[in-house]
mmCIF file of C-alpha atoms and ligand atoms in Angstrom:
data_model
loop_
_atom_site.group_PDB
_atom_site.id
_atom_site.type_symbol
_atom_site.label_atom_id
_atom_site.label_comp_id
_atom_site.label_asym_id
_atom_site.label_seq_id
_atom_site.Cartn_x
_atom_site.Cartn_y
_atom_site.Cartn_z
ATOM 1 C CA UNK Q 18 84.694 127.048 110.603
ATOM 2 C CA UNK Q 19 87.162 125.766 112.985
ATOM 3 C CA UNK Q 20 88.033 122.342 112.449
ATOM 4 C CA UNK Q 21 86.689 120.319 115.910
ATOM 5 C CA UNK Q 22 87.499 116.952 114.228
ATOM 6 C CA UNK Q 23 88.054 114.233 116.735
ATOM 7 C CA UNK Q 24 91.266 112.427 115.510
ATOM 8 C CA UNK Q 25 90.236 108.442 115.169
ATOM 9 C CA UNK Q 26 92.631 105.702 115.253
ATOM 10 C CA UNK Q 27 91.059 102.555 114.174
ATOM 11 C CA UNK Q 28 92.422 98.963 113.960
ATOM 12 C CA UNK Q 29 91.123 96.674 111.248
ATOM 13 C CA UNK Q 30 91.942 93.352 112.547
ATOM 14 C CA UNK Q 31 90.794 91.540 109.290
ATOM 15 C CA UNK Q 32 90.699 88.025 109.255
ATOM 16 C CA UNK Q 33 92.894 87.471 112.186
ATOM 17 C CA UNK Q 34 92.475 86.209 115.784
ATOM 18 C CA UNK Q 35 90.282 83.342 117.184
ATOM 19 C CA UNK Q 36 87.751 84.439 119.923
ATOM 20 C CA UNK Q 37 90.497 83.198 122.467
ATOM 21 C CA UNK Q 38 93.159 84.883 120.646
ATOM 22 C CA UNK Q 39 91.138 88.016 120.465
ATOM 23 C CA UNK Q 40 90.495 88.200 124.147
ATOM 24 C CA UNK Q 41 94.219 87.684 125.226
ATOM 25 C CA UNK Q 42 95.260 90.349 122.702
ATOM 26 C CA UNK Q 43 92.612 92.763 123.628
ATOM 27 C CA UNK Q 44 93.934 92.177 127.586
ATOM 28 C CA UNK Q 45 97.134 93.275 126.290
ATOM 29 C CA UNK Q 46 96.074 96.207 124.248
ATOM 30 C CA UNK Q 47 93.970 97.597 127.244
ATOM 31 C CA UNK Q 48 97.475 97.456 129.000
ATOM 32 C CA UNK Q 49 99.422 99.216 126.408
ATOM 33 C CA UNK Q 50 97.085 101.761 125.387
ATOM 34 C CA UNK Q 51 96.740 105.209 127.695
ATOM 35 C CA UNK Q 52 93.064 106.328 128.337
ATOM 36 C CA UNK Q 53 93.310 109.316 125.934
ATOM 37 C CA UNK Q 54 89.626 110.969 125.999
ATOM 38 C CA UNK Q 55 90.615 113.285 122.878
ATOM 39 C CA UNK Q 56 91.420 110.484 120.684
ATOM 40 C CA UNK Q 57 88.647 108.167 119.593
ATOM 41 C CA UNK Q 58 90.116 104.435 119.531
ATOM 42 C CA UNK Q 59 88.095 101.888 117.305
ATOM 43 C CA UNK Q 60 88.943 98.183 117.107
ATOM 44 C CA UNK Q 61 87.464 96.174 114.163
ATOM 45 C CA UNK Q 62 87.625 92.799 114.993
ATOM 46 C CA UNK Q 63 85.924 89.777 112.997
ATOM 47 C CA UNK Q 64 82.515 89.266 113.463
ATOM 48 C CA UNK Q 65 82.382 86.157 115.874
ATOM 49 C CA UNK Q 66 84.741 87.854 118.415
ATOM 50 C CA UNK Q 67 82.503 91.359 118.675
ATOM 51 C CA UNK Q 68 80.167 90.182 121.370
ATOM 52 C CA UNK Q 69 82.567 88.580 123.301
ATOM 53 C CA UNK Q 70 85.059 91.408 123.144
ATOM 54 C CA UNK Q 71 81.667 94.008 123.835
ATOM 55 C CA UNK Q 72 81.484 92.661 127.442
ATOM 56 C CA UNK Q 73 85.401 92.371 128.151
ATOM 57 C CA UNK Q 74 85.929 95.666 126.511
ATOM 58 C CA UNK Q 75 86.983 99.107 128.574
ATOM 59 C CA UNK Q 76 84.567 101.530 127.022
ATOM 60 C CA UNK Q 77 86.377 104.333 128.166
ATOM 61 C CA UNK Q 78 89.041 103.384 125.717
ATOM 62 C CA UNK Q 79 87.811 101.655 122.887
ATOM 63 C CA UNK Q 80 84.938 101.410 120.625
ATOM 64 C CA UNK Q 81 83.543 98.346 118.429
ATOM 65 C CA UNK Q 82 83.328 98.647 114.744
ATOM 66 C CA UNK Q 83 82.309 95.618 112.165
ATOM 67 C CA UNK Q 84 84.440 94.952 109.181
ATOM 68 C CA UNK Q 85 81.162 94.740 107.074
ATOM 69 C CA UNK Q 86 77.564 94.311 107.040
ATOM 70 C CA UNK Q 87 74.789 92.984 104.895
ATOM 71 C CA UNK Q 88 72.068 95.712 103.794
ATOM 72 C CA UNK Q 89 69.117 93.484 103.755
ATOM 73 C CA UNK Q 90 67.868 93.508 107.656
ATOM 74 C CA UNK Q 91 66.947 90.090 107.616
ATOM 75 C CA UNK Q 92 66.017 87.392 104.884
ATOM 76 C CA UNK Q 93 67.073 84.501 102.927
ATOM 77 C CA UNK Q 94 70.732 85.911 102.364
ATOM 78 C CA UNK Q 95 72.713 82.703 103.979
ATOM 79 C CA UNK Q 96 76.239 83.315 105.532
ATOM 80 C CA UNK Q 97 75.390 87.243 105.843
ATOM 81 C CA UNK Q 98 75.376 89.575 108.929
ATOM 82 C CA UNK Q 99 72.955 92.184 108.728
ATOM 83 C CA UNK Q 100 73.689 95.957 110.204
ATOM 84 C CA UNK Q 101 70.366 95.528 112.121
ATOM 85 C CA UNK Q 102 71.935 92.415 113.952
ATOM 86 C CA UNK Q 103 75.149 94.665 114.316
ATOM 87 C CA UNK Q 104 73.427 97.697 115.697
ATOM 88 C CA UNK Q 105 73.630 96.946 119.343
ATOM 89 C CA UNK Q 106 77.173 95.483 119.421
ATOM 90 C CA UNK Q 107 79.024 98.424 117.376
ATOM 91 C CA UNK Q 108 79.591 102.112 116.875
ATOM 92 C CA UNK Q 109 81.146 101.941 113.270
ATOM 93 C CA UNK Q 110 81.294 99.616 110.209
ATOM 94 C CA UNK Q 111 83.680 99.725 107.074
ATOM 95 C CA UNK Q 112 81.615 100.020 104.106
ATOM 96 C CA UNK Q 113 83.688 99.334 100.666
ATOM 97 C CA UNK Q 114 87.007 98.337 101.921
ATOM 98 C CA UNK Q 115 89.206 97.571 99.036
ATOM 99 C CA UNK Q 116 89.217 93.849 99.896
ATOM 100 C CA UNK Q 117 85.777 93.771 99.946
ATOM 101 C CA UNK Q 118 85.667 95.656 96.266
ATOM 102 C CA UNK Q 119 88.524 93.466 94.880
ATOM 103 C CA UNK Q 120 88.349 90.125 96.643
ATOM 104 C CA UNK Q 121 84.875 89.802 96.654
ATOM 105 C CA UNK Q 122 84.001 91.882 93.460
ATOM 106 C CA UNK Q 123 81.547 94.155 95.324
ATOM 107 C CA UNK Q 124 80.992 97.328 93.767
ATOM 108 C CA UNK Q 125 79.867 100.929 94.339
ATOM 109 C CA UNK Q 126 76.099 99.945 94.224
ATOM 110 C CA UNK Q 127 76.514 97.553 96.965
ATOM 111 C CA UNK Q 128 78.549 100.080 98.761
ATOM 112 C CA UNK Q 129 75.769 102.525 98.559
ATOM 113 C CA UNK Q 130 73.049 100.017 100.088
ATOM 114 C CA UNK Q 131 75.323 99.379 102.690
ATOM 115 C CA UNK Q 132 76.003 102.992 103.498
ATOM 116 C CA UNK Q 133 72.513 103.283 103.702
ATOM 117 C CA UNK Q 134 71.728 100.363 105.727
ATOM 118 C CA UNK Q 135 74.265 101.353 108.347
ATOM 119 C CA UNK Q 136 72.787 104.805 109.059
ATOM 120 C CA UNK Q 137 69.373 103.380 109.159
ATOM 121 C CA UNK Q 138 70.509 101.109 111.889
ATOM 122 C CA UNK Q 139 72.197 103.950 113.881
ATOM 123 C CA UNK Q 140 75.811 102.685 112.966
ATOM 124 C CA UNK Q 141 78.014 105.193 111.746
ATOM 125 C CA UNK Q 142 79.477 104.014 108.366
ATOM 126 C CA UNK Q 143 83.545 104.403 107.546
ATOM 127 C CA UNK Q 144 83.621 104.417 103.906
ATOM 128 C CA UNK Q 145 86.611 103.239 102.186
ATOM 129 C CA UNK Q 146 87.817 104.735 98.993
ATOM 130 C CA UNK Q 147 91.242 104.458 96.906
ATOM 131 C CA UNK Q 148 92.751 103.841 93.727
ATOM 132 C CA UNK Q 149 94.952 101.005 92.145
ATOM 133 C CA UNK Q 150 98.655 101.431 91.065
ATOM 134 C CA UNK Q 151 97.453 101.276 87.873
ATOM 135 C CA UNK Q 152 94.863 103.885 88.068
ATOM 136 C CA UNK Q 153 97.370 106.054 89.643
ATOM 137 C CA UNK Q 154 99.952 105.487 87.049
ATOM 138 C CA UNK Q 155 97.016 106.077 84.673
ATOM 139 C CA UNK Q 156 96.551 109.619 86.445
ATOM 140 C CA UNK Q 157 92.791 108.373 87.116
ATOM 141 C CA UNK Q 158 93.087 109.064 90.861
ATOM 142 C CA UNK Q 159 90.586 111.866 91.246
ATOM 143 C CA UNK Q 160 87.963 110.333 88.933
ATOM 144 C CA UNK Q 161 87.996 107.104 90.791
ATOM 145 C CA UNK Q 162 87.893 108.940 94.076
ATOM 146 C CA UNK Q 163 85.094 110.898 92.601
ATOM 147 C CA UNK Q 164 82.959 107.912 91.236
ATOM 148 C CA UNK Q 165 83.449 105.969 94.460
ATOM 149 C CA UNK Q 166 82.418 109.130 96.948
ATOM 150 C CA UNK Q 167 79.669 110.062 94.688
ATOM 151 C CA UNK Q 168 78.007 106.455 94.601
ATOM 152 C CA UNK Q 169 78.785 105.581 97.763
ATOM 153 C CA UNK Q 170 77.460 108.599 99.507
ATOM 154 C CA UNK Q 171 74.440 108.922 97.238
ATOM 155 C CA UNK Q 172 71.737 107.958 99.679
ATOM 156 C CA UNK Q 173 72.781 109.980 102.338
ATOM 157 C CA UNK Q 174 71.706 113.061 103.590
ATOM 158 C CA UNK Q 175 74.078 115.974 104.224
ATOM 159 C CA UNK Q 176 73.636 115.599 108.093
ATOM 160 C CA UNK Q 177 74.270 111.761 107.787
ATOM 161 C CA UNK Q 178 77.835 112.321 105.633
ATOM 162 C CA UNK Q 179 78.508 115.164 108.379
ATOM 163 C CA UNK Q 180 78.699 112.003 111.181
ATOM 164 C CA UNK Q 181 80.336 109.784 108.719
ATOM 165 C CA UNK Q 182 83.906 108.935 108.073
ATOM 166 C CA UNK Q 183 85.726 108.258 104.864
ATOM 167 C CA UNK Q 184 88.809 106.356 104.823
ATOM 168 C CA UNK Q 185 91.220 107.573 101.775
ATOM 169 C CA UNK Q 186 92.957 103.754 101.566
ATOM 170 C CA UNK Q 187 94.738 103.545 98.255
ATOM 171 C CA UNK Q 188 94.783 100.057 97.203
ATOM 172 C CA UNK Q 189 98.882 99.919 96.348
ATOM 173 C CA UNK Q 190 99.729 100.897 99.853
ATOM 174 C CA UNK Q 191 97.296 98.236 101.816
ATOM 175 C CA UNK Q 192 99.848 95.471 103.195
ATOM 176 C CA UNK Q 193 102.666 96.214 101.233
ATOM 177 C CA UNK Q 194 104.934 98.247 103.488
ATOM 178 C CA UNK Q 195 104.677 100.943 100.934
ATOM 179 C CA UNK Q 196 102.972 103.958 102.290
ATOM 180 C CA UNK Q 197 101.686 106.990 100.439
ATOM 181 C CA UNK Q 198 103.550 110.184 100.867
ATOM 182 C CA UNK Q 199 102.300 112.773 102.875
ATOM 183 C CA UNK Q 200 101.736 115.195 100.433
ATOM 184 C CA UNK Q 201 99.728 112.463 98.104
ATOM 185 C CA UNK Q 202 97.825 111.904 101.314
ATOM 186 C CA UNK Q 203 96.938 115.807 101.572
ATOM 187 C CA UNK Q 204 96.017 116.060 98.063
ATOM 188 C CA UNK Q 205 93.716 113.080 98.352
ATOM 189 C CA UNK Q 206 92.022 113.992 101.461
ATOM 190 C CA UNK Q 207 91.591 117.595 100.510
ATOM 191 C CA UNK Q 208 90.169 116.537 96.924
ATOM 192 C CA UNK Q 209 87.718 114.088 98.993
ATOM 193 C CA UNK Q 210 86.848 116.928 101.259
ATOM 194 C CA UNK Q 211 86.096 119.189 98.302
ATOM 195 C CA UNK Q 212 83.821 116.554 96.960
ATOM 196 C CA UNK Q 213 81.831 116.396 99.785
ATOM 197 C CA UNK Q 214 81.386 120.087 99.801
ATOM 198 C CA UNK Q 215 80.416 119.907 96.241
ATOM 199 C CA UNK Q 216 77.702 117.169 97.028
ATOM 200 C CA UNK Q 217 76.504 118.034 100.431
ATOM 201 C CA UNK Q 218 77.908 121.602 101.417
ATOM 202 C CA UNK Q 219 80.317 123.346 103.533
ATOM 203 C CA UNK Q 220 78.777 122.025 106.823
ATOM 204 C CA UNK Q 221 79.383 118.337 105.628
ATOM 205 C CA UNK Q 222 82.697 119.130 104.503
ATOM 206 C CA UNK Q 223 83.811 120.588 107.610
ATOM 207 C CA UNK Q 224 82.404 117.986 109.813
ATOM 208 C CA UNK Q 225 83.325 114.599 108.230
ATOM 209 C CA UNK Q 226 86.352 112.981 109.202
ATOM 210 C CA UNK Q 227 88.716 111.784 106.741
ATOM 211 C CA UNK Q 228 91.283 108.963 107.608
ATOM 212 C CA UNK Q 229 94.347 107.645 105.779
ATOM 213 C CA UNK Q 230 95.177 103.769 105.556
ATOM 214 C CA UNK Q 231 97.785 102.044 104.163
ATOM 215 C CA UNK Q 232 100.864 100.522 105.621
ATOM 216 C CA UNK Q 233 100.230 103.173 108.825
ATOM 217 C CA UNK Q 234 102.594 101.837 111.971
ATOM 218 C CA UNK Q 235 103.902 103.543 114.836
ATOM 219 C CA UNK Q 236 106.987 105.293 112.725
ATOM 220 C CA UNK Q 237 104.741 107.003 109.926
ATOM 221 C CA UNK Q 238 101.817 107.736 111.580
ATOM 222 C CA UNK Q 239 102.930 110.944 112.676
ATOM 223 C CA UNK Q 240 103.500 112.468 109.114
ATOM 224 C CA UNK Q 241 99.699 111.733 108.210
ATOM 225 C CA UNK Q 242 98.111 112.980 111.500
ATOM 226 C CA UNK Q 243 100.041 116.332 111.440
ATOM 227 C CA UNK Q 244 98.145 117.058 108.042
ATOM 228 C CA UNK Q 245 95.511 119.545 108.738
ATOM 229 C CA UNK Q 246 92.856 117.661 106.679
ATOM 230 C CA UNK Q 247 93.441 114.181 107.695
ATOM 231 C CA UNK Q 248 91.675 113.269 110.930
ATOM 232 C CA UNK Q 249 93.131 109.749 111.761
ATOM 233 C CA UNK Q 250 94.513 106.246 110.567
ATOM 234 C CA UNK Q 251 92.877 103.194 109.692
ATOM 235 C CA UNK Q 252 95.585 100.455 110.573
ATOM 236 C CA UNK Q 253 95.554 96.978 109.437
ATOM 237 C CA UNK Q 254 98.918 95.161 109.985
ATOM 238 C CA UNK Q 255 100.347 97.316 112.826
ATOM 239 C CA UNK Q 256 96.869 97.014 114.845
ATOM 240 C CA UNK Q 257 97.575 93.312 115.059
ATOM 241 C CA UNK Q 258 100.849 94.454 117.143
ATOM 242 C CA UNK Q 259 99.955 96.500 120.708
ATOM 243 C CA UNK Q 260 102.992 97.995 120.977
ATOM 244 C CA UNK Q 261 102.761 99.387 117.626
ATOM 245 C CA UNK Q 262 99.154 100.281 118.093
ATOM 246 C CA UNK Q 263 99.374 101.876 121.165
ATOM 247 C CA UNK Q 264 102.384 104.148 119.661
ATOM 248 C CA UNK Q 265 99.976 105.020 117.081
ATOM 249 C CA UNK Q 266 97.388 106.117 119.619
ATOM 250 C CA UNK Q 267 100.315 107.963 121.657
ATOM 251 C CA UNK Q 268 101.180 109.453 118.249
ATOM 252 C CA UNK Q 269 97.557 110.998 117.726
ATOM 253 C CA UNK Q 270 97.333 112.302 121.118
ATOM 254 C CA UNK Q 271 100.895 114.403 120.805
ATOM 255 C CA UNK Q 272 99.371 115.763 117.319
ATOM 256 C CA UNK Q 273 96.461 116.513 119.166
ATOM 257 C CA UNK Q 274 98.153 118.609 122.239
ATOM 258 C CA UNK Q 275 99.903 120.540 119.529
ATOM 259 C CA UNK Q 276 97.158 121.523 117.623
ATOM 260 C CA UNK Q 277 95.551 122.808 120.492
ATOM 261 C CA UNK Q 278 98.554 124.819 121.644
ATOM 262 C CA UNK Q 279 98.921 126.202 118.043
ATOM 263 C CA UNK Q 280 95.010 127.361 118.408
HETATM 264 P P1 13P C 512 97.536 97.734 106.501
HETATM 265 O O1 13P C 512 97.979 98.898 107.214
HETATM 266 O O2 13P C 512 98.184 96.374 106.872
HETATM 267 O O3 13P C 512 98.245 98.072 105.006
HETATM 268 O O4 13P C 512 96.111 97.642 106.029
HETATM 269 C C1 13P C 512 95.251 98.929 105.926
HETATM 270 C C2 13P C 512 94.009 98.559 105.555
HETATM 271 O O5 13P C 512 93.512 97.803 104.807
HETATM 272 C C3 13P C 512 93.021 98.849 106.821
HETATM 273 O O6 13P C 512 91.630 98.710 106.435
#
């Protein structure tokens, strides 16, 4: 089957920007980022800024995503914001980001419930998977990816998996400046797609988008985006700099144009 997957560039702002700062930043970003219909650009600001940004946002250029969402739609869960509350605001939600797993001790069971809650509420989940340095050095990368994928996707149908996004984010590459080598990314994204095929069939494997995340910037983005099995980037630090983020979107557009001319 032909690869028609749309390249996604997603900016995870993490715990940065107040509402006022986010508004100013978005204004600059909208000037810097070209309108490229063939690239899907997603912004993932903190939950407090989602509402004001949704009003300000140029919907021809950007889509919104949440960094997290709770799996119970409503109830006595102090401090939580549910997928049901996010559904009218966002297209996407991150699930199982390594910072949720490692700083907040969220396990695969929680990720599975959040995946299910996201699709139940019509939000497309971006499931984050990836090994720690210790796990890589111990030769456990594939085992970790297998465990996180099979648990995270457990409650979804093949159709729901097809519409989902998986982000390969090796923990050792996040926020360290030490990005994975393209061949490491290629091996991991190929393995992930094979796992999806094994669990959900060829159609789901052909449609699911697999991103790379971990110290992506405007200089290295091209080396990941030009890999056949890599459908985009999940960008942390560099998404807080509008020059760099706009540069990554332009790189994605160039890669897309090259793919079209090769067909
Ligand atoms: P950095 O791009 O800062 O390494 O962060 C990656 C990430 O965690 C995106 O979700």
